[in-house]
Amino acid sequence: MSNYKLVTINPKFIAETVARTGSEELMDKATRSYVGLYDENTNWYIPLRANLGKKKPVGTFFETPFSTTNRHFIKPGLDFQKAIYVPFESIIEIDNTLPQEQNILINDNYEKIQAEFEKYVLNVEKYSKDSRDYLWSTVPLFPEGIKKIKHHIKITSNRDQEIILEEQDDKQEITHKPTQQRSEKYTSSSIHITDEMKQQAKNTSILDYVKYYSIPVRRTSGSEYELVDRKNVKFDTRKNLFKDYNPSSNAGGDIIDFAKYIDDVNFPQAIQKIMVVDGSGRFDFYHVQAQPFMMPQIFEEDGRLNEAMIYLVNERKLESSTVKKVAESGLIKQTKNKEVAFIWADGSEDVGMTLQGTKPLEYETRTFEGIDKEGVIKTAWIMRRKGMKEPLAHGLSKNEEEAQEAGKRASLSQRQYKKQIWRNSSTGHGFNFRSGPIDSETQGKMVFTEAAIDTLSYFELKGHQFDRDTRIQYQSLEGLKESILHKSMERYEKRYGKMPEEIILAVDNDEAGDVFVKKVLSEQKIKNYQSKGGKVTREKPILGKDWNEQLQYVKSGSRSHKQNKEVQRSTQL
């Protein structure tokens, strides 16, 4: 079938597309045949129908009737109205099982099919979404597919022009580069990469890249996204940088590093892949990164802390005296949506904020008919947060009951409360506060935890063990961000004229925490700090993964009364 293959679609792609478009009925209609033709040039899937019904060619709509004696094929044909744009990695090639007469018809007319289909897709843009000519069409849902067809037509047009020119130059022999070679000009490693091409690539948004290549992502905060299939890989649209937070990975960097890492290509290939992206070279670093943090007007006007206090005291087991004291310093507020806001302060200036939900998040599982790689019909499921389109997990199960159970298990592994870093929060900062004297002559220590809740929990559990004449700077790393650790140390030295006597890495008791500590200890900055007498200590919670789990365990009454008294005494700032 020349450029066409007989394929079915990976159910994973169907699940993600249903979640992205929010149109399960539409996608069900689009994939019900399970088998269709796939154009390798443009990545469009056209389903085969056993019965096209009463449809008639309207406008650019095109039908390919098959002449067959099979009684199940009432009015068979190719249905352009149900076509879907599918990345190559999401199709599953199957054996040619079409009746011979259908094969002959498609083979004899593949150029006509291709031309008519491309014309159909391009004309979609001329019609409104409720137009009868394109009723139930999936085409408008895939703008990236329309771009791909335009790109293919442009390449084909250029190729044809080359043939004409060469024919005029040499009447005796017509030679031209094949279409495949022309279409692969953006994946060749032999092309010379100029400085201008490098700069254009660097000035391309990672978000534009993932949209162009249909890489499923979801937003996790104002400017941060993560890959749906690789949650550890995140990128920031403000900084236009990515990082793989897998403990065993050191991957990270700019858009070029991202393309190399995600698509497993070399430097020249990455440059060329980036250059064809719509919007390539238009990312304005200065405009995007120059936006300062602005405190939003989202807080309770009277300074109420009712829901925040209930959550922090009842759920997180913090002392109310601790919460009140920190709130009086302006570092804890409650939003109108009843969320806890942990304010990032740099001296007297507010430079960022983390929001923490106080109500458990709700997740839902939806099911629909799917098909596995062997062609067996099963129950496909997607699990997502209520009110969101992006799927958090998906799969195939034998039946509806097992699908719902799989979705429930998947939801339990998700974050149970909302957590968000507010947009434009300053890089290298996080939630922090200080206890003890402020004069520069006193001794000082810095305590680093992974989250604001852990910072407060560590303070309650361990704060009383420090000498009252010692200044303690408590700092959240907002995850495991090394930039916050190093920038915090720099700010400490600038403020007090010297480095702290001790750095305590009180990160979580898990593999990620172990890897983080090992990496920090191997850095030259830390080695220089230690060579000058600075002490670096690792403290692990022993009654849970993090310090809040340990605090909850201690407060639960399963520890001695004496230990609880020690915790209560440690709550004074």
Coordinates of N, CA and C in Angstrom, one line a residue, residues 10 21 56 77 99 106 120 127 178 183 220 250 259 278 307 316 319 383 405 407 562 571:
N10 N -2.5 2.0 19.6 CA -2.1 1.7 21.0 C -3.2 2.2 21.9
T21 N -8.7 15.7 25.1 CA -9.8 16.3 24.4 C -11.1 16.4 25.2
K56 N -23.0 10.7 2.4 CA -22.7 11.1 1.0 C -21.5 12.0 1.0
G77 N -15.9 1.3 3.6 CA -15.1 2.4 3.0 C -14.2 3.0 4.0
P99 N -9.9 -8.1 2.6 CA -10.2 -9.0 1.4 C -9.4 -8.5 0.2
I106 N -7.4 -0.1 -2.8 CA -6.6 0.9 -2.0 C -5.3 1.1 -2.7
Y120 N -9.1 17.4 2.4 CA -10.2 17.4 3.4 C -9.7 18.0 4.7
Y127 N -14.3 25.6 8.1 CA -15.7 25.4 8.6 C -15.8 25.6 10.1
P178 N 15.2 11.5 -3.4 CA 13.9 10.9 -3.0 C 13.2 11.7 -1.9
S183 N 12.5 14.7 3.3 CA 11.8 14.8 4.6 C 12.6 14.5 5.8
T220 N 2.1 21.3 36.7 CA 2.1 21.0 38.1 C 2.1 22.2 38.9
N250 N 21.4 12.5 36.2 CA 21.9 13.9 36.3 C 21.5 14.8 35.2
A259 N 15.8 18.0 24.0 CA 15.6 17.2 22.8 C 16.5 16.0 22.7
D278 N 7.0 25.0 15.4 CA 6.3 26.2 15.3 C 6.7 27.2 16.4
E307 N -9.4 27.3 58.7 CA -9.2 26.1 58.0 C -7.7 25.7 58.0
R316 N -1.7 17.6 60.4 CA -0.2 17.6 60.4 C 0.4 17.5 61.8
E319 N 1.9 22.1 66.6 CA 1.4 22.9 67.7 C 0.8 24.2 67.2
M383 N -7.3 7.3 34.8 CA -7.5 7.9 36.1 C -7.0 9.3 36.1
E405 N -10.9 -1.0 39.9 CA -10.0 -1.3 41.0 C -8.5 -0.8 40.7
G407 N -7.8 1.7 38.7 CA -7.8 3.2 38.8 C -7.8 3.6 40.3
K562 N 7.1 11.8 78.2 CA 8.3 12.6 78.3 C 8.7 13.2 76.9
T571 N 8.6 24.3 70.8 CA 7.8 25.1 69.8 C 7.9 26.6 70.0

